[in-house]
GROMACS .gro file of C-alpha atoms in nm:
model
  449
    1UNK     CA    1  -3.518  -4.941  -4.652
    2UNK     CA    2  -3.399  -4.805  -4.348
    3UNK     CA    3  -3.371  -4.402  -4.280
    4UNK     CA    4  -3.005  -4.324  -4.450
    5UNK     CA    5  -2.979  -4.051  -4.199
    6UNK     CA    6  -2.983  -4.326  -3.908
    7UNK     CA    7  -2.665  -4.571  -4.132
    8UNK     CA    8  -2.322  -4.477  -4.022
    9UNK     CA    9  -2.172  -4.777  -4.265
   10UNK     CA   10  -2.262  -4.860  -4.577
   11UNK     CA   11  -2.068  -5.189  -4.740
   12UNK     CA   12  -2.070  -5.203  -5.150
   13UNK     CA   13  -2.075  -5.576  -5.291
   14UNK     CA   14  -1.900  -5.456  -5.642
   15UNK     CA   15  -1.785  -5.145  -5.526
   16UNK     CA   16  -1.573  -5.136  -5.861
   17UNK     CA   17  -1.868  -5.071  -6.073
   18UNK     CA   18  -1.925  -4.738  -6.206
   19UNK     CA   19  -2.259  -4.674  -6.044
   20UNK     CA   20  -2.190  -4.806  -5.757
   21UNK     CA   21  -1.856  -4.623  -5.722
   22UNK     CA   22  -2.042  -4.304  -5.722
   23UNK     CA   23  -2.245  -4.401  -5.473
   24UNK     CA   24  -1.975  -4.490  -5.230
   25UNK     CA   25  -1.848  -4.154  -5.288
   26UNK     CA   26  -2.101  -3.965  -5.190
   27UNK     CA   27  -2.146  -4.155  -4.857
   28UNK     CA   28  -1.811  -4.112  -4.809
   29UNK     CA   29  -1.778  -3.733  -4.853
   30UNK     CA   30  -2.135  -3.705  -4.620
   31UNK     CA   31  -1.898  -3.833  -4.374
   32UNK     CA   32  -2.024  -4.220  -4.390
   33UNK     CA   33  -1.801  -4.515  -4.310
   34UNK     CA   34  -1.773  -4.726  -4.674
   35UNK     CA   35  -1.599  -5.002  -4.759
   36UNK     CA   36  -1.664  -5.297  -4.992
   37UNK     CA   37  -1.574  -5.620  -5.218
   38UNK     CA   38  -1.489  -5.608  -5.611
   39UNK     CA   39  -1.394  -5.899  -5.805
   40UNK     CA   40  -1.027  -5.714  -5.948
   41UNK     CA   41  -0.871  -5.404  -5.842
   42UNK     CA   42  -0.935  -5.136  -6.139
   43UNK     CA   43  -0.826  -4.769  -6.126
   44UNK     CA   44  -1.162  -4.670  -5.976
   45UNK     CA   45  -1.130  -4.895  -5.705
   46UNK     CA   46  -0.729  -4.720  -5.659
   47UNK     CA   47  -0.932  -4.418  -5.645
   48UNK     CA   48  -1.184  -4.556  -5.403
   49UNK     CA   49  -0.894  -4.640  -5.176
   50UNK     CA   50  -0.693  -4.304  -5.195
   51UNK     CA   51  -1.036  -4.155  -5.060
   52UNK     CA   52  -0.989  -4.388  -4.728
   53UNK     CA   53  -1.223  -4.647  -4.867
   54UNK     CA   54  -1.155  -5.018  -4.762
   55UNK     CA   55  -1.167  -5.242  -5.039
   56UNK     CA   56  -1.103  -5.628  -5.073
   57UNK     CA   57  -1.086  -5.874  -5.337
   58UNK     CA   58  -1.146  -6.158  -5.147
   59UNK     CA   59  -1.505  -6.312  -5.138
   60UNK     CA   60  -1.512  -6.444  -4.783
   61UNK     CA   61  -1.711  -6.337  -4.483
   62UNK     CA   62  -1.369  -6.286  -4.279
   63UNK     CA   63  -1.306  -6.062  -4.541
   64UNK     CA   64  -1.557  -5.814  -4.456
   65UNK     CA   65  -1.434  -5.568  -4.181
   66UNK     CA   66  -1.581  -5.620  -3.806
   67UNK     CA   67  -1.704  -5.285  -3.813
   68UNK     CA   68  -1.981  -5.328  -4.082
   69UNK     CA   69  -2.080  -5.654  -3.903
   70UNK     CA   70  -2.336  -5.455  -3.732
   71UNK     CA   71  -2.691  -5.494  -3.863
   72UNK     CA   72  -2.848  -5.204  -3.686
   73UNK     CA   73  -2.572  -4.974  -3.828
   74UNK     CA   74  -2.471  -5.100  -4.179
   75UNK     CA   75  -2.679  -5.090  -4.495
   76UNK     CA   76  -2.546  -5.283  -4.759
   77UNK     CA   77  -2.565  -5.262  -5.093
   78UNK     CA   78  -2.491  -5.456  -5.416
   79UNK     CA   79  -2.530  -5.436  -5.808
   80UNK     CA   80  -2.744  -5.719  -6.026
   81UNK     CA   81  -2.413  -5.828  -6.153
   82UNK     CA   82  -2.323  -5.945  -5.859
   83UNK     CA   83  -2.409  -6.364  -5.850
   84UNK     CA   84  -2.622  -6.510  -5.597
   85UNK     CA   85  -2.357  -6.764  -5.447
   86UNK     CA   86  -2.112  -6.471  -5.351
   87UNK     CA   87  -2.012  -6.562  -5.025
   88UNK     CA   88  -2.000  -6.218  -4.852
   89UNK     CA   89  -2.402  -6.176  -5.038
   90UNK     CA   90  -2.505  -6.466  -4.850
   91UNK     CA   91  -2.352  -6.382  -4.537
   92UNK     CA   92  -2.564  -6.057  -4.496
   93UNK     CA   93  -2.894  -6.232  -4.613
   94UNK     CA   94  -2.844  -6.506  -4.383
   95UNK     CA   95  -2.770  -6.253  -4.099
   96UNK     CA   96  -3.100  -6.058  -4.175
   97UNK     CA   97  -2.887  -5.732  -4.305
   98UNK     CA   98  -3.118  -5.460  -4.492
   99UNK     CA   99  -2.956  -5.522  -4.812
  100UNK     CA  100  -3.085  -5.279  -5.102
  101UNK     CA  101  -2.972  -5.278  -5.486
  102UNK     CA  102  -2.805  -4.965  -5.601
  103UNK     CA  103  -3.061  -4.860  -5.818
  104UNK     CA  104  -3.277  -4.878  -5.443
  105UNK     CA  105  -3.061  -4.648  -5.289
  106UNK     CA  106  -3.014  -4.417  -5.582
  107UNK     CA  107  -3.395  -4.365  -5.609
  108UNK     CA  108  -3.467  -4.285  -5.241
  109UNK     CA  109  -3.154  -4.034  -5.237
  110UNK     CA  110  -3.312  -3.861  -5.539
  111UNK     CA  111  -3.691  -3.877  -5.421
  112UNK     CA  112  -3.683  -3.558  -5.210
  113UNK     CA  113  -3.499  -3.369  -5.458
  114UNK     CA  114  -3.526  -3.189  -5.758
  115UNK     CA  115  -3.462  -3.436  -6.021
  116UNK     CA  116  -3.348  -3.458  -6.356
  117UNK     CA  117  -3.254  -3.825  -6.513
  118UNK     CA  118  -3.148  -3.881  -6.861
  119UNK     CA  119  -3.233  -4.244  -6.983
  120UNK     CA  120  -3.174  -4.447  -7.304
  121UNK     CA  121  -2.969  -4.720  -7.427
  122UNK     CA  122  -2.695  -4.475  -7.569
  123UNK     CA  123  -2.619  -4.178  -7.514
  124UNK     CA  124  -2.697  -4.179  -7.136
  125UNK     CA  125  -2.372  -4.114  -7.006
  126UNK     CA  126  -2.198  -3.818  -7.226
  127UNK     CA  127  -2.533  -3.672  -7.190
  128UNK     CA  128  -2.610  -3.682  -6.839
  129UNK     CA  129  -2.257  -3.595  -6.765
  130UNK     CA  130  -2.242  -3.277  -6.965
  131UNK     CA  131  -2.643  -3.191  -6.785
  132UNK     CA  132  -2.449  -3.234  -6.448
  133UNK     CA  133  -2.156  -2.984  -6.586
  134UNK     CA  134  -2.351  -2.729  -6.736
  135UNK     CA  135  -2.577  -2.729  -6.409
  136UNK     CA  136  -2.284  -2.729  -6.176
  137UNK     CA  137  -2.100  -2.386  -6.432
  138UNK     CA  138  -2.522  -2.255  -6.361
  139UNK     CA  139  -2.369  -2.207  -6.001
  140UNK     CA  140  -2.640  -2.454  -5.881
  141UNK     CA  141  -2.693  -2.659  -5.605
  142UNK     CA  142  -2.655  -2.997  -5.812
  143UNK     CA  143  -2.530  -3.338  -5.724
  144UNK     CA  144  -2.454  -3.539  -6.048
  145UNK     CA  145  -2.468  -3.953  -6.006
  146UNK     CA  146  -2.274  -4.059  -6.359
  147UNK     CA  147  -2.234  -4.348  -6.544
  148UNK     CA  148  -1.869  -4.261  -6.654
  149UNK     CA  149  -1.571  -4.046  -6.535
  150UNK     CA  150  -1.619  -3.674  -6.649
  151UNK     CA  151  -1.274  -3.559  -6.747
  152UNK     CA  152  -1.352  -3.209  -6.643
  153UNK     CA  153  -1.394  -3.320  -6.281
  154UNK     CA  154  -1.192  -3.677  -6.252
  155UNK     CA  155  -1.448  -3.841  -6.145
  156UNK     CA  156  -1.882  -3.984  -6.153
  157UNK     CA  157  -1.943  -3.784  -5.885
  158UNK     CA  158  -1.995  -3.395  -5.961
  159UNK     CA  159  -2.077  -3.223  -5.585
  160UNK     CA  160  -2.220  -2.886  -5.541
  161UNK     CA  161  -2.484  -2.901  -5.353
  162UNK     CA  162  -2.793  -3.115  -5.261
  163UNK     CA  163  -3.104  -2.926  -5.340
  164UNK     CA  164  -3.079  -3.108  -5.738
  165UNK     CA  165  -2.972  -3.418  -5.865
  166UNK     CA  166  -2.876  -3.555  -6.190
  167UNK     CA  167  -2.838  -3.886  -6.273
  168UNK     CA  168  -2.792  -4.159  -6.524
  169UNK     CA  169  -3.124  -4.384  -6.577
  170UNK     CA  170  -2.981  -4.703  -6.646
  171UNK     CA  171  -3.255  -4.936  -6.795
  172UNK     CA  172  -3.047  -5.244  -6.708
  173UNK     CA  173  -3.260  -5.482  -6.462
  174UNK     CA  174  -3.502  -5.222  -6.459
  175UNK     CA  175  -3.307  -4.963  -6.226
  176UNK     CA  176  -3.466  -4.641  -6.394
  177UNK     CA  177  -3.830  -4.755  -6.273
  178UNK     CA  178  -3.662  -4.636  -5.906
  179UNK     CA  179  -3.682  -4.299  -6.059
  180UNK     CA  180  -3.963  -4.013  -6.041
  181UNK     CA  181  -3.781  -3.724  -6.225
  182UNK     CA  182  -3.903  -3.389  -6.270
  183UNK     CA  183  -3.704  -3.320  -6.587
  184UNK     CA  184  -3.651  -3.652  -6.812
  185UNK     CA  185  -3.483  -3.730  -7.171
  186UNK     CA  186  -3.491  -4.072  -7.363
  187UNK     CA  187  -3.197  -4.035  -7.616
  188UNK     CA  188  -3.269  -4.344  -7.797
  189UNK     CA  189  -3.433  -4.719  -7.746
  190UNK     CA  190  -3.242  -4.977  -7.957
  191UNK     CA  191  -3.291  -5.318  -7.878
  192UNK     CA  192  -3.016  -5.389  -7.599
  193UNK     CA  193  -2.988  -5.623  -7.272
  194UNK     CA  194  -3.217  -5.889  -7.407
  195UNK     CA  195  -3.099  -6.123  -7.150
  196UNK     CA  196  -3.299  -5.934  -6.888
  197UNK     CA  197  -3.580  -5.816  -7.148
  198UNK     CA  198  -3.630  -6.067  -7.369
  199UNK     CA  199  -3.727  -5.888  -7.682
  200UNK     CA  200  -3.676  -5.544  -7.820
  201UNK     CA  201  -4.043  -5.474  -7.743
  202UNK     CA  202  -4.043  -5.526  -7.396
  203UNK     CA  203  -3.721  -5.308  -7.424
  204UNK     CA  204  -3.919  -5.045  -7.542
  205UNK     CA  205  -4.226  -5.088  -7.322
  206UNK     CA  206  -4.011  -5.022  -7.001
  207UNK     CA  207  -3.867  -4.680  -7.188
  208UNK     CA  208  -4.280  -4.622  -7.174
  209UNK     CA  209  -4.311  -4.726  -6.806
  210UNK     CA  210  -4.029  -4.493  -6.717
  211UNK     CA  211  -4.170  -4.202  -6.914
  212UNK     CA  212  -4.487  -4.242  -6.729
  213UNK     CA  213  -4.285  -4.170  -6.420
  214UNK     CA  214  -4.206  -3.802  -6.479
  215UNK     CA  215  -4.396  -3.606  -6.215
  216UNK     CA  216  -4.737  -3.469  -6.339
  217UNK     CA  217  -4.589  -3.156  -6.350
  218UNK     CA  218  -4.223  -3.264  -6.504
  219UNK     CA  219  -4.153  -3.214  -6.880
  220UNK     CA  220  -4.008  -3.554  -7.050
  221UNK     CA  221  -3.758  -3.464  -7.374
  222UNK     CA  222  -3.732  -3.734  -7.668
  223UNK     CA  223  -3.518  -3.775  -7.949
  224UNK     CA  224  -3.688  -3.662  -8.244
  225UNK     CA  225  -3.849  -4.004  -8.401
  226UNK     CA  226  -3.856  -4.209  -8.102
  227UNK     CA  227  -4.219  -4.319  -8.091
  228UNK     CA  228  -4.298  -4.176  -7.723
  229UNK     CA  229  -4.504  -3.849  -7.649
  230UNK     CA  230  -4.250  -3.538  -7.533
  231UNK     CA  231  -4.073  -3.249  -7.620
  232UNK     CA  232  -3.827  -3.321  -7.925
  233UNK     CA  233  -3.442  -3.277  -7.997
  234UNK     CA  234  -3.266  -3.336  -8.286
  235UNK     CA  235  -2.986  -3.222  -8.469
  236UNK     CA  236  -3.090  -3.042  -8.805
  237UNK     CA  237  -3.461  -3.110  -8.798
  238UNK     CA  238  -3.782  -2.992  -8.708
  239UNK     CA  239  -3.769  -3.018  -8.379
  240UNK     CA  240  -3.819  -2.814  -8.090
  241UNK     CA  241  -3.490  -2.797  -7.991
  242UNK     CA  242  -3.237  -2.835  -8.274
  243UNK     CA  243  -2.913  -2.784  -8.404
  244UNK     CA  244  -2.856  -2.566  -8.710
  245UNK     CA  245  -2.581  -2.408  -8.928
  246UNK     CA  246  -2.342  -2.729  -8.777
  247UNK     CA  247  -1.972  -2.667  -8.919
  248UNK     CA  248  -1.663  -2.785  -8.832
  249UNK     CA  249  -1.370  -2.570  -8.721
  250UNK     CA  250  -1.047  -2.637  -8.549
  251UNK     CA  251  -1.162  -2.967  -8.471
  252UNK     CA  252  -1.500  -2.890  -8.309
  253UNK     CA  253  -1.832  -2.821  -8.376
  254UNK     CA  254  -1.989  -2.443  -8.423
  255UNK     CA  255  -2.378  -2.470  -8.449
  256UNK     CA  256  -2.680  -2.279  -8.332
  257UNK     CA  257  -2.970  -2.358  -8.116
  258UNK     CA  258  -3.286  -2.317  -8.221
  259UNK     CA  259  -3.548  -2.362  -7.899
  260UNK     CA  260  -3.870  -2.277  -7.827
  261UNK     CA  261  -3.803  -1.915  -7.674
  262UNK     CA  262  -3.550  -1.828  -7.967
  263UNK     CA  263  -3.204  -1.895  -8.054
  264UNK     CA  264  -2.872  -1.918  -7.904
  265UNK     CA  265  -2.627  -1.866  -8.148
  266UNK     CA  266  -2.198  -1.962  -8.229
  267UNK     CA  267  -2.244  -2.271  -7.949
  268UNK     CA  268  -1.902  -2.452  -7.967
  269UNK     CA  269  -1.865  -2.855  -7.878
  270UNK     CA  270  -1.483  -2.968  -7.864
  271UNK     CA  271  -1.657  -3.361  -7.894
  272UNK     CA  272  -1.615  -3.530  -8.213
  273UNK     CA  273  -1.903  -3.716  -8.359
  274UNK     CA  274  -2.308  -3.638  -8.497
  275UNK     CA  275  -2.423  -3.834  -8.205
  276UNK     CA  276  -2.253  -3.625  -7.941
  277UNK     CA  277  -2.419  -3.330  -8.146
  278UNK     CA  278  -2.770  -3.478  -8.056
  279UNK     CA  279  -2.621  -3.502  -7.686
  280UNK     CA  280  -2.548  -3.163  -7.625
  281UNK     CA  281  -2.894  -3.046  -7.757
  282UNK     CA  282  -3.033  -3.285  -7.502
  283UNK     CA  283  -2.821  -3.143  -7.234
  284UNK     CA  284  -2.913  -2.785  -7.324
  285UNK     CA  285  -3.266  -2.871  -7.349
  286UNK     CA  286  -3.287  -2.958  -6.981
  287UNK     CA  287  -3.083  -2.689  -6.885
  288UNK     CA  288  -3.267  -2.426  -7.072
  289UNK     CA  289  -3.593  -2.587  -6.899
  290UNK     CA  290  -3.420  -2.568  -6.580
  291UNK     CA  291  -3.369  -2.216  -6.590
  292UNK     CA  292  -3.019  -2.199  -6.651
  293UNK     CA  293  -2.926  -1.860  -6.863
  294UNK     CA  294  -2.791  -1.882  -7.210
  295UNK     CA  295  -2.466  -1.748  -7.168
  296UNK     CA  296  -2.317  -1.921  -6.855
  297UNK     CA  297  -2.396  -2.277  -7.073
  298UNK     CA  298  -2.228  -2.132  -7.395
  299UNK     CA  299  -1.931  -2.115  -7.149
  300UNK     CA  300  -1.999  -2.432  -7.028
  301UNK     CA  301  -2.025  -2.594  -7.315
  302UNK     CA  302  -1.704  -2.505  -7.437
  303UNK     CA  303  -1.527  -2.589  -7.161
  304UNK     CA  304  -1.670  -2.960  -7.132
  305UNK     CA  305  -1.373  -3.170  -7.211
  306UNK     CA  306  -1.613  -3.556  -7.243
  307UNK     CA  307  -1.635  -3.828  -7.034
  308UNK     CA  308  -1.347  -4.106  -7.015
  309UNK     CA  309  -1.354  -4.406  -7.247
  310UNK     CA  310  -1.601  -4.215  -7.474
  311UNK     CA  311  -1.383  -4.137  -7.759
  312UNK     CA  312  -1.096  -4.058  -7.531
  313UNK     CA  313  -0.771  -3.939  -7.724
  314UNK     CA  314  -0.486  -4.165  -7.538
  315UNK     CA  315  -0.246  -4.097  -7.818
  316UNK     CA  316  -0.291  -3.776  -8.046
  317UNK     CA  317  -0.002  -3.649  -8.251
  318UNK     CA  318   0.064  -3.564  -8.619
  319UNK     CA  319   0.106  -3.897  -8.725
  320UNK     CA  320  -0.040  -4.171  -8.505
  321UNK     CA  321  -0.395  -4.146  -8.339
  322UNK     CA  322  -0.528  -4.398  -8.060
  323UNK     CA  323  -0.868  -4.347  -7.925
  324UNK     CA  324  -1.022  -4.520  -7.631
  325UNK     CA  325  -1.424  -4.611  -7.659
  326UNK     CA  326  -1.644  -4.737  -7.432
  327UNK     CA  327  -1.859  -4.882  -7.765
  328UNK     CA  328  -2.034  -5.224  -7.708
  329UNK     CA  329  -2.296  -5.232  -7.914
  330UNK     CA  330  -2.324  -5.162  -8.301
  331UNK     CA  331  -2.522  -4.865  -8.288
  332UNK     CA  332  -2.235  -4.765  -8.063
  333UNK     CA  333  -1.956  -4.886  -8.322
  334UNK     CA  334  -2.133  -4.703  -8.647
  335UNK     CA  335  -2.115  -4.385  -8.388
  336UNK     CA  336  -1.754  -4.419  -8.331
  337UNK     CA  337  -1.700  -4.518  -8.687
  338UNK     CA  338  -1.871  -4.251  -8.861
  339UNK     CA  339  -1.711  -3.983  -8.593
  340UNK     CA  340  -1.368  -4.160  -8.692
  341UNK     CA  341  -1.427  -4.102  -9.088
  342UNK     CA  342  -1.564  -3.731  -9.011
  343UNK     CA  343  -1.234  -3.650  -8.826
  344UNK     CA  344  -0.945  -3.851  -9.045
  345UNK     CA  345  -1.173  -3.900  -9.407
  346UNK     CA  346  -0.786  -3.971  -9.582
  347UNK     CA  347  -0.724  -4.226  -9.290
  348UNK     CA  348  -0.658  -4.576  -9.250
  349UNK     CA  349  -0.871  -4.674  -8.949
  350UNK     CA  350  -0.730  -5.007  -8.716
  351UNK     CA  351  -1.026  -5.109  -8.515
  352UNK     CA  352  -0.976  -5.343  -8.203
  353UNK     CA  353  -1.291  -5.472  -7.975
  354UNK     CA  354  -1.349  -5.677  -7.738
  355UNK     CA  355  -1.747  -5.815  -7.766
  356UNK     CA  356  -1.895  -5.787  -7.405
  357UNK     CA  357  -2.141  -6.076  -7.315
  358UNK     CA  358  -2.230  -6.427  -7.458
  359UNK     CA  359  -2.612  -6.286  -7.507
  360UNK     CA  360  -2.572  -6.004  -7.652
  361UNK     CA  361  -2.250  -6.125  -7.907
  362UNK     CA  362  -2.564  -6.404  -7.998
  363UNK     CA  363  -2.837  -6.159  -8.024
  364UNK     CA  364  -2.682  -5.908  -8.271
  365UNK     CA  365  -2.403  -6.104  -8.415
  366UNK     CA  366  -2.462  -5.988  -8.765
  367UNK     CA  367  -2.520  -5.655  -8.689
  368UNK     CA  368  -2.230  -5.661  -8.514
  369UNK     CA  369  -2.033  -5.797  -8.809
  370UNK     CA  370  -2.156  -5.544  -9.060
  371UNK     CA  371  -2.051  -5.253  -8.760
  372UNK     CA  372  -1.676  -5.391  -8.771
  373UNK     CA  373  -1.659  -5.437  -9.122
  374UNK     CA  374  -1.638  -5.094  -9.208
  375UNK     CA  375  -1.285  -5.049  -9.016
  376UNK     CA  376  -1.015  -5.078  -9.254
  377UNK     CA  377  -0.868  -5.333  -9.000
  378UNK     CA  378  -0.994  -5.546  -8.717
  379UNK     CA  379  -0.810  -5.685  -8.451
  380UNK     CA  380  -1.082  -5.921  -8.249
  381UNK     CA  381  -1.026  -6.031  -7.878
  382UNK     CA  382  -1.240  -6.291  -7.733
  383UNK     CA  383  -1.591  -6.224  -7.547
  384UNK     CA  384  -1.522  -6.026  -7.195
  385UNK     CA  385  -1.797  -6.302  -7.004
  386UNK     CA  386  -1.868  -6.020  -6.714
  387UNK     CA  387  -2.180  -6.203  -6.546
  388UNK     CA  388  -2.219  -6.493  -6.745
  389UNK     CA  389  -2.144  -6.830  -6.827
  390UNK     CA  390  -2.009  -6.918  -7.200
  391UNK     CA  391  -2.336  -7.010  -7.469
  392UNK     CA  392  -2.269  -7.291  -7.700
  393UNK     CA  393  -2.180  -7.137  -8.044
  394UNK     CA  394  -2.114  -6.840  -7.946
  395UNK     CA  395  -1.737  -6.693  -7.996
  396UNK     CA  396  -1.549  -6.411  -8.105
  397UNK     CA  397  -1.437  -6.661  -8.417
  398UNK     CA  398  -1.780  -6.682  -8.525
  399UNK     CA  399  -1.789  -6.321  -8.536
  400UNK     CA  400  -1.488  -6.338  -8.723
  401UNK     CA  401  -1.591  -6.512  -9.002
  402UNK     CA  402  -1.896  -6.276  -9.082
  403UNK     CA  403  -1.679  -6.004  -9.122
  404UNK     CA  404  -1.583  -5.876  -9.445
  405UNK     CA  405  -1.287  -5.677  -9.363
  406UNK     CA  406  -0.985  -5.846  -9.569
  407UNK     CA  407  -0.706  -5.768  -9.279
  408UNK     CA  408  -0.921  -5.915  -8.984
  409UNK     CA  409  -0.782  -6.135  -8.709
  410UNK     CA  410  -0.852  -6.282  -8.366
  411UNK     CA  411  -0.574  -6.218  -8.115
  412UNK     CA  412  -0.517  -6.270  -7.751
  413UNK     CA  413  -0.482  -5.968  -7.523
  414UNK     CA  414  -0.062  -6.018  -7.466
  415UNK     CA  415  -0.049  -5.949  -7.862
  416UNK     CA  416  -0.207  -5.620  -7.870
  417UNK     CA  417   0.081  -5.428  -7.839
  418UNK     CA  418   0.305  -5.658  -8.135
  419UNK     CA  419   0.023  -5.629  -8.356
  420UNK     CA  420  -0.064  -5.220  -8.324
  421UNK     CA  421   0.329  -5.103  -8.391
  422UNK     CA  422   0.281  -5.363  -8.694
  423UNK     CA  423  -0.017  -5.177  -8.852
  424UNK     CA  424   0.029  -4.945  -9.112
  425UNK     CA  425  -0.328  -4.757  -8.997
  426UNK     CA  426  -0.190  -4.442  -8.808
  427UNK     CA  427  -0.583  -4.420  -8.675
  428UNK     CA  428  -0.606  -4.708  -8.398
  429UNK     CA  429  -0.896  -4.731  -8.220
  430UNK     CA  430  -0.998  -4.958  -7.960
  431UNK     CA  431  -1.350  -5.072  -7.863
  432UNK     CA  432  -1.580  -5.247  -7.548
  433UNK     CA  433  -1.648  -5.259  -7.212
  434UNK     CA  434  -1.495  -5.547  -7.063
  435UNK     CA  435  -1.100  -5.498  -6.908
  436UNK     CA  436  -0.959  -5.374  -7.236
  437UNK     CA  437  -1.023  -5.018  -7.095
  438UNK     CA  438  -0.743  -5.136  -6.861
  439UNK     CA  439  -0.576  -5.272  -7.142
  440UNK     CA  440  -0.501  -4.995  -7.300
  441UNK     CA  441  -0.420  -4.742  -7.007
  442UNK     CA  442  -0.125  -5.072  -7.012
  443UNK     CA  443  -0.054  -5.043  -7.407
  444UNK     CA  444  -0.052  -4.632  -7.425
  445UNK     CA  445   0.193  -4.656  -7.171
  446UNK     CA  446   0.442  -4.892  -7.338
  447UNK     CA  447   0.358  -4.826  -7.708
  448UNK     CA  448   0.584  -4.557  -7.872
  449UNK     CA  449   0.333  -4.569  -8.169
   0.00000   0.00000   0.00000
């Protein structure tokens, strides 16, 4: 890869996606010229282009402006998702253009640097946005790379500074293997993206690989059970960092701390949901490590309002909840379920999801079955494709019929709104992470639930 200092453009083949977003934002505010091709127009890419960013939705090479035609001046860069028969991919391999995946360009931007990376097939996001918050309330000089929007900043880019960076470690196609952090957590390894790993083993042996890349000198936190050498977390357990005398008041969670050098006490979490719990001790954990002082992250803490699409409230009044979750997985579902029946326990609870991928709706079909059959009501929508091509078999009706929920049904996207003001649940919530997160910015505007 080319010296970044010596780019002065920098094109983004799916410029839409959420890492990649980030990325174009922080060449952008380092004074970079950025512009780039996504599939659909989305609200981050409205965001993109109300920071000056070019953007087109046309795969062509006249699409791509003249002025990152220059292969001596423009690095571009692209996400795995992205197909090989793109046009505007081809036309910068066949004109010899240094062209670097994200997770590339994310690694060398973090190599120099103080780094701490948070990895694991859940929990990634919430966590490693609330490390970047309660770094950037620390009054240090962090830059936060995140997998999701942080509501307290409006955006997957937290900037304050460039001497530490925090960042998701995605273990999709590998990325996190780009990574050589000084301060790592592993929040959980549950068989996921078997179309790239084949098997839940080799799943697990790349969480080892990346573990082995923490810097001789860097500490590496695990969830308390995961079968990897490091410093625990857990939520009322034995662990070395751990959450104790957990209540519930007003909504949120009051616990205290319990680490190595003693224990913070009366910690407040305004997140619903045990997993988010186990989150927040991560979070601390690193921060505590990092030097951060006790009281500035009880502050913090408080303050951190979540990350979008992860259990987002879109509708919240005394009679009719709807809650927006990025869930697509069922370890992700029982999370969002049991965080559900901890908040409403008298409630009837309308699920909606939208499966996300051909593979993985085949790989954990009946898991996901028994996940959605614990919803008082389903509302099913068919698979969101993203990168693939349809499997033989494999449907959102076959789901259907493994589910045990009496008042199921599969429904096209244009009924969503006829069949949520006909539910008697006043808990609605709707799951995945294909387009129905634009679906329902579309529904909570017109509903008058």
């Amino acid at each position: 890869m080319k010296n970044l200092d010596n780019i002065s453009h920098f094109y983004f083949i799916g410029i839409g996606g959420i890492g990649m977003s980030a990325l174009a934002r922080y060449f952008k505010a380092a004074g970079k010229a950025v512009a780039g091709y996504d599939k659909t127009p989305s609200g981050i890419t409205d965001a993109l282009e109300a920071l000056g960013i070019a953007i087109s939705f046309e795969d062509s090479e006249e699409a791509i402006p003249s002025a990152f035609k220059d292969k001596e001046t423009t690095l571009v860069v692209y996400t795995p998702a992205v197909p090989k028969a793109h046009k505007g991919y081809k036309y910068f391999v066949q004109q010899g253009f240094d062209i670097q995946k994200r997770a590339a360009v994310l690694g060398f931007l973090t190599r120099e640097k103080f780094c701490l990376a948070v990895a694991g097939t859940h929990g990634k996001t919430t966590t490693s946005a609330m490390l970047g918050h309660l770094m950037a309330a620390c009054d240090l000089p962090v830059t936060a790379f995140l997998g999701g929007i942080a509501e307290n900043y409006q955006s997957n880019l937290i900037q304050q500074g460039e001497d530490i960076v925090v960042v998701e470690a995605d273990e999709f196609d590998r990325s996190f293997m780009q990574l050589y952090p000084n301060i790592a957590a592993i929040t959980s390894m549950d068989a996921d993206h078997l179309d790239i790993y084949g098997d839940a083993e080799s799943l697990q042996q790349s969480f080892r690989d990346f573990a082995a890349q923490v810097k001789e000198d860097g500490v590496l936190f695990v969830k308390n059970g995961l079968p990897l050498d490091g410093i625990t977390v857990g939520v009322e357990d034995d662990s070395a960092y751990t959450a104790l005398k957990i209540r519930i008041e007003n909504g949120a969670y009051q616990f205290d701390l319990k680490h190595p050098a003693g224990l913070i006490e009366d910690l407040v979490l305004n997140l619903p949901g045990r997993h988010n719990l186990s989150n927040a001790i991560t979070a601390l954990a690193m921060a505590l490590r990092y030097g951060c002082p006790a009281d500035k992250l009880a502050k913090a803490l408080f303050a951190f309002k979540g990350v979008n699409r992860r259990f987002t409230y879109r509708i919240k009044t005394e009679t009719e909840v709807l809650i927006d979750d990025y869930a697509h997985h069922p370890t992700e579902i029982d999370a969002v379920h049991s965080a559900v029946r901890e908040m409403y326990p008298d409630k009837r609870v309308l699920a909606v999801f939208q499966p996300h991928l051909y593979s993985r709706t085949r790989d954990f079909m009946e898991d996901f079955a028994a996940s959605l059959s614990q919803f008082d009501e389903l509302l099913l929508l068919d698979i969101y494709p993203a990168r693939e091509e349809p499997i033989d078999g494999v449907n959102s009706q076959k789901l259907l019929d493994l589910i045990t929920t009496p008042r199921k049904e599969l429904v096209a996207k244009q009924e969503l709104r006829e069949k949520l003001e006909a539910s008697k649940a006043s808990v609605k919530v709707m799951m995945g992470a294909g387009d129905i997160g634009e679906e329902i910015l579309k529904l909570t505007k017109s509903l008058s639930l």
